[in-house]
Amino acid sequence: MYRFLATALLAGALAQAVTAQDTGVSSLGIEEAWVRALPPTQKTTAAYMTLTNRGSAVIEIVGGSTPIAAQVEIHTTREVEGYMRMERLEGLSLGPGESLRLAPGGTHLMLIGLERMPLPGESVELCLRPGAGPAICADAAVRRSESSSPAHDHHQHHPQ
């Protein structure tokens, strides 16, 4: 009887652990995050990173925030009638095991209504808002271009 009870308790604890992990939010990895430094008169800039779903459930990203901007929007760049145009996206979806690179010329974050343009060498906190659960934040290096990346960017992320 004791063995059965111990097995049942262990199975229950494992089921709770799997359920908590399957919410997906704690399984979102944010790596190589950076913000583009532009001239100080600009009130908008872009942020880039690689997102990885390390969990077993789909993760929906519906928005973001940063202390340096009034709003953060998800955008992508597409060719329309021979011209490259930026379009706002309502969200991003990452299936289990999927990675998505937010990069110049593709999907990226727009930081709108900047208090001031961040300077190269500074670090900016960027937070992504999932459809469910707490925001996931990362420190993003500020630099002028993708090619000016340091050898090792901040790879930290933490729920907020």
PDB file of C-alpha atoms in Angstrom:
ATOM      1  CA  MET A   1       0.000   0.000   0.000  1.00  0.00           C
ATOM      2  CA  TYR A   2       2.831   2.418   0.896  1.00  0.00           C
ATOM      3  CA  ARG A   3       4.548   1.720  -2.433  1.00  0.00           C
ATOM      4  CA  PHE A   4       1.321   2.404  -4.341  1.00  0.00           C
ATOM      5  CA  LEU A   5       0.780   5.691  -2.482  1.00  0.00           C
ATOM      6  CA  ALA A   6       4.374   6.816  -3.088  1.00  0.00           C
ATOM      7  CA  THR A   7       4.052   5.965  -6.800  1.00  0.00           C
ATOM      8  CA  ALA A   8       0.761   7.886  -7.048  1.00  0.00           C
ATOM      9  CA  LEU A   9       2.268  10.952  -5.342  1.00  0.00           C
ATOM     10  CA  LEU A  10       5.306  10.867  -7.625  1.00  0.00           C
ATOM     11  CA  ALA A  11       3.101  10.552 -10.726  1.00  0.00           C
ATOM     12  CA  GLY A  12       1.022  13.530  -9.562  1.00  0.00           C
ATOM     13  CA  ALA A  13       4.120  15.662  -8.986  1.00  0.00           C
ATOM     14  CA  LEU A  14       5.477  14.783 -12.431  1.00  0.00           C
ATOM     15  CA  ALA A  15       2.141  15.632 -14.056  1.00  0.00           C
ATOM     16  CA  GLN A  16       2.164  19.050 -12.367  1.00  0.00           C
ATOM     17  CA  ALA A  17       5.740  19.678 -13.495  1.00  0.00           C
ATOM     18  CA  VAL A  18       4.880  18.795 -17.107  1.00  0.00           C
ATOM     19  CA  THR A  19       1.768  20.997 -16.997  1.00  0.00           C
ATOM     20  CA  ALA A  20       3.783  23.962 -15.680  1.00  0.00           C
ATOM     21  CA  GLN A  21       6.399  23.470 -18.382  1.00  0.00           C
ATOM     22  CA  ASP A  22       3.760  23.121 -21.099  1.00  0.00           C
ATOM     23  CA  THR A  23       2.508  26.668 -20.506  1.00  0.00           C
ATOM     24  CA  GLY A  24       5.482  27.478 -22.721  1.00  0.00           C
ATOM     25  CA  VAL A  25       6.416  30.872 -21.341  1.00  0.00           C
ATOM     26  CA  SER A  26       9.319  29.656 -19.215  1.00  0.00           C
ATOM     27  CA  SER A  27      10.472  27.677 -22.254  1.00  0.00           C
ATOM     28  CA  LEU A  28      10.990  30.730 -24.460  1.00  0.00           C
ATOM     29  CA  GLY A  29      14.648  31.436 -25.125  1.00  0.00           C
ATOM     30  CA  ILE A  30      15.768  34.902 -26.217  1.00  0.00           C
ATOM     31  CA  GLU A  31      19.296  35.095 -27.606  1.00  0.00           C
ATOM     32  CA  GLU A  32      21.474  37.587 -29.471  1.00  0.00           C
ATOM     33  CA  ALA A  33      19.091  40.474 -28.713  1.00  0.00           C
ATOM     34  CA  TRP A  34      20.192  43.879 -29.992  1.00  0.00           C
ATOM     35  CA  VAL A  35      18.768  47.324 -30.685  1.00  0.00           C
ATOM     36  CA  ARG A  36      19.835  49.451 -33.645  1.00  0.00           C
ATOM     37  CA  ALA A  37      21.393  52.809 -32.704  1.00  0.00           C
ATOM     38  CA  LEU A  38      20.247  55.582 -35.050  1.00  0.00           C
ATOM     39  CA  PRO A  39      20.806  59.365 -35.066  1.00  0.00           C
ATOM     40  CA  PRO A  40      19.573  60.994 -31.843  1.00  0.00           C
ATOM     41  CA  THR A  41      16.745  62.860 -33.610  1.00  0.00           C
ATOM     42  CA  GLN A  42      14.970  59.600 -34.523  1.00  0.00           C
ATOM     43  CA  LYS A  43      11.982  58.590 -32.362  1.00  0.00           C
ATOM     44  CA  THR A  44      11.777  55.026 -33.681  1.00  0.00           C
ATOM     45  CA  THR A  45      14.247  52.174 -33.991  1.00  0.00           C
ATOM     46  CA  ALA A  46      14.243  48.403 -34.374  1.00  0.00           C
ATOM     47  CA  ALA A  47      15.220  45.451 -32.206  1.00  0.00           C
ATOM     48  CA  TYR A  48      16.312  42.007 -33.298  1.00  0.00           C
ATOM     49  CA  MET A  49      16.894  38.633 -31.631  1.00  0.00           C
ATOM     50  CA  THR A  50      16.533  34.897 -31.985  1.00  0.00           C
ATOM     51  CA  LEU A  51      13.566  33.271 -30.251  1.00  0.00           C
ATOM     52  CA  THR A  52      13.531  29.560 -29.450  1.00  0.00           C
ATOM     53  CA  ASN A  53      10.664  27.494 -28.078  1.00  0.00           C
ATOM     54  CA  ARG A  54      12.354  24.915 -25.842  1.00  0.00           C
ATOM     55  CA  GLY A  55       9.050  23.555 -24.560  1.00  0.00           C
ATOM     56  CA  SER A  56       6.433  21.124 -25.776  1.00  0.00           C
ATOM     57  CA  ALA A  57       3.580  23.612 -26.357  1.00  0.00           C
ATOM     58  CA  VAL A  58       3.064  26.413 -28.877  1.00  0.00           C
ATOM     59  CA  ILE A  59       4.123  29.858 -27.638  1.00  0.00           C
ATOM     60  CA  GLU A  60       2.211  32.896 -28.902  1.00  0.00           C
ATOM     61  CA  ILE A  61       3.917  36.292 -28.664  1.00  0.00           C
ATOM     62  CA  VAL A  62       1.349  39.112 -28.850  1.00  0.00           C
ATOM     63  CA  GLY A  63       3.459  42.179 -28.092  1.00  0.00           C
ATOM     64  CA  GLY A  64       6.318  43.657 -26.187  1.00  0.00           C
ATOM     65  CA  SER A  65       7.583  46.541 -24.095  1.00  0.00           C
ATOM     66  CA  THR A  66      10.728  48.399 -23.113  1.00  0.00           C
ATOM     67  CA  PRO A  67      11.307  51.216 -20.636  1.00  0.00           C
ATOM     68  CA  ILE A  68      12.776  53.438 -23.391  1.00  0.00           C
ATOM     69  CA  ALA A  69       9.763  53.498 -25.777  1.00  0.00           C
ATOM     70  CA  ALA A  70       6.056  54.286 -25.594  1.00  0.00           C
ATOM     71  CA  GLN A  71       5.217  51.099 -27.501  1.00  0.00           C
ATOM     72  CA  VAL A  72       6.718  48.011 -29.084  1.00  0.00           C
ATOM     73  CA  GLU A  73       5.151  46.487 -32.197  1.00  0.00           C
ATOM     74  CA  ILE A  74       5.944  43.337 -34.157  1.00  0.00           C
ATOM     75  CA  HIS A  75       6.626  44.094 -37.831  1.00  0.00           C
ATOM     76  CA  THR A  76       7.757  42.245 -40.913  1.00  0.00           C
ATOM     77  CA  THR A  77       9.095  43.422 -44.254  1.00  0.00           C
ATOM     78  CA  ARG A  78       7.439  42.097 -47.430  1.00  0.00           C
ATOM     79  CA  GLU A  79       7.643  42.833 -51.123  1.00  0.00           C
ATOM     80  CA  VAL A  80       4.384  44.294 -52.416  1.00  0.00           C
ATOM     81  CA  GLU A  81       4.131  45.247 -56.105  1.00  0.00           C
ATOM     82  CA  GLY A  82       7.897  45.455 -56.425  1.00  0.00           C
ATOM     83  CA  TYR A  83       8.414  47.603 -53.319  1.00  0.00           C
ATOM     84  CA  MET A  84       9.569  46.568 -49.874  1.00  0.00           C
ATOM     85  CA  ARG A  85       6.950  47.505 -47.271  1.00  0.00           C
ATOM     86  CA  MET A  86       6.829  47.126 -43.536  1.00  0.00           C
ATOM     87  CA  GLU A  87       3.657  45.549 -42.120  1.00  0.00           C
ATOM     88  CA  ARG A  88       2.526  45.265 -38.521  1.00  0.00           C
ATOM     89  CA  LEU A  89       1.867  41.736 -37.282  1.00  0.00           C
ATOM     90  CA  GLU A  90      -0.653  40.888 -34.569  1.00  0.00           C
ATOM     91  CA  GLY A  91       1.685  38.271 -33.127  1.00  0.00           C
ATOM     92  CA  LEU A  92       4.165  35.463 -33.609  1.00  0.00           C
ATOM     93  CA  SER A  93       3.685  31.753 -33.070  1.00  0.00           C
ATOM     94  CA  LEU A  94       6.492  29.321 -32.259  1.00  0.00           C
ATOM     95  CA  GLY A  95       5.810  25.594 -32.244  1.00  0.00           C
ATOM     96  CA  PRO A  96       7.714  23.220 -29.973  1.00  0.00           C
ATOM     97  CA  GLY A  97      11.388  23.152 -30.918  1.00  0.00           C
ATOM     98  CA  GLU A  98      11.050  26.035 -33.401  1.00  0.00           C
ATOM     99  CA  SER A  99      13.374  29.024 -33.615  1.00  0.00           C
ATOM    100  CA  LEU A 100      12.653  32.352 -35.253  1.00  0.00           C
ATOM    101  CA  ARG A 101      15.321  34.910 -36.093  1.00  0.00           C
ATOM    102  CA  LEU A 102      14.130  38.512 -35.937  1.00  0.00           C
ATOM    103  CA  ALA A 103      16.557  40.259 -38.280  1.00  0.00           C
ATOM    104  CA  PRO A 104      17.000  43.350 -40.465  1.00  0.00           C
ATOM    105  CA  GLY A 105      14.954  43.068 -43.655  1.00  0.00           C
ATOM    106  CA  GLY A 106      12.553  40.543 -42.091  1.00  0.00           C
ATOM    107  CA  THR A 107      10.496  40.170 -38.948  1.00  0.00           C
ATOM    108  CA  HIS A 108      11.582  42.534 -36.168  1.00  0.00           C
ATOM    109  CA  LEU A 109      10.369  44.646 -33.255  1.00  0.00           C
ATOM    110  CA  MET A 110       9.710  48.356 -33.732  1.00  0.00           C
ATOM    111  CA  LEU A 111      10.401  50.564 -30.712  1.00  0.00           C
ATOM    112  CA  ILE A 112       8.120  53.575 -31.178  1.00  0.00           C
ATOM    113  CA  GLY A 113       8.039  56.861 -29.285  1.00  0.00           C
ATOM    114  CA  LEU A 114      11.551  56.693 -27.870  1.00  0.00           C
ATOM    115  CA  GLU A 115      12.343  58.945 -24.919  1.00  0.00           C
ATOM    116  CA  ARG A 116      15.840  59.179 -26.405  1.00  0.00           C
ATOM    117  CA  MET A 117      17.871  57.141 -28.852  1.00  0.00           C
ATOM    118  CA  PRO A 118      20.055  54.637 -26.962  1.00  0.00           C
ATOM    119  CA  LEU A 119      23.788  54.885 -27.626  1.00  0.00           C
ATOM    120  CA  PRO A 120      26.081  52.129 -28.944  1.00  0.00           C
ATOM    121  CA  GLY A 121      27.504  50.192 -26.026  1.00  0.00           C
ATOM    122  CA  GLU A 122      24.434  50.680 -23.833  1.00  0.00           C
ATOM    123  CA  SER A 123      22.064  47.883 -22.880  1.00  0.00           C
ATOM    124  CA  VAL A 124      18.265  48.023 -23.152  1.00  0.00           C
ATOM    125  CA  GLU A 125      15.728  45.765 -21.459  1.00  0.00           C
ATOM    126  CA  LEU A 126      13.281  44.265 -23.974  1.00  0.00           C
ATOM    127  CA  CYS A 127      10.238  42.299 -22.822  1.00  0.00           C
ATOM    128  CA  LEU A 128       8.027  40.048 -24.930  1.00  0.00           C
ATOM    129  CA  ARG A 129       4.397  39.556 -23.939  1.00  0.00           C
ATOM    130  CA  PRO A 130       3.067  36.042 -24.527  1.00  0.00           C
ATOM    131  CA  GLY A 131      -0.624  35.314 -25.040  1.00  0.00           C
ATOM    132  CA  ALA A 132      -0.651  33.730 -21.578  1.00  0.00           C
ATOM    133  CA  GLY A 133       1.685  34.086 -18.624  1.00  0.00           C
ATOM    134  CA  PRO A 134       4.215  36.683 -17.539  1.00  0.00           C
ATOM    135  CA  ALA A 135       6.415  38.746 -19.858  1.00  0.00           C
ATOM    136  CA  ILE A 136       9.847  37.358 -20.739  1.00  0.00           C
ATOM    137  CA  CYS A 137      12.634  39.943 -20.738  1.00  0.00           C
ATOM    138  CA  ALA A 138      16.194  40.095 -22.041  1.00  0.00           C
ATOM    139  CA  ASP A 139      19.000  42.631 -22.069  1.00  0.00           C
ATOM    140  CA  ALA A 140      19.737  43.834 -25.597  1.00  0.00           C
ATOM    141  CA  ALA A 141      23.039  45.352 -26.668  1.00  0.00           C
ATOM    142  CA  VAL A 142      22.783  48.646 -28.548  1.00  0.00           C
ATOM    143  CA  ARG A 143      24.863  48.869 -31.724  1.00  0.00           C
ATOM    144  CA  ARG A 144      24.794  50.503 -35.135  1.00  0.00           C
ATOM    145  CA  SER A 145      24.486  47.386 -37.276  1.00  0.00           C
ATOM    146  CA  GLU A 146      24.238  43.626 -37.248  1.00  0.00           C
ATOM    147  CA  SER A 147      27.858  43.324 -38.386  1.00  0.00           C
ATOM    148  CA  SER A 148      29.107  45.376 -35.440  1.00  0.00           C
ATOM    149  CA  SER A 149      28.026  42.626 -33.067  1.00  0.00           C
ATOM    150  CA  PRO A 150      30.310  41.864 -30.182  1.00  0.00           C
ATOM    151  CA  ALA A 151      31.736  38.379 -29.911  1.00  0.00           C
ATOM    152  CA  HIS A 152      29.269  37.527 -27.154  1.00  0.00           C
ATOM    153  CA  ASP A 153      25.890  39.185 -26.708  1.00  0.00           C
ATOM    154  CA  HIS A 154      23.672  38.986 -23.644  1.00  0.00           C
ATOM    155  CA  HIS A 155      21.896  35.614 -23.644  1.00  0.00           C
ATOM    156  CA  GLN A 156      19.931  36.161 -20.475  1.00  0.00           C
ATOM    157  CA  HIS A 157      16.174  36.057 -20.214  1.00  0.00           C
ATOM    158  CA  HIS A 158      13.980  36.285 -17.172  1.00  0.00           C
ATOM    159  CA  PRO A 159      10.236  36.308 -16.512  1.00  0.00           C
ATOM    160  CA  GLN A 160       8.809  39.562 -15.325  1.00  0.00           C
TER     161      GLN A 160
END
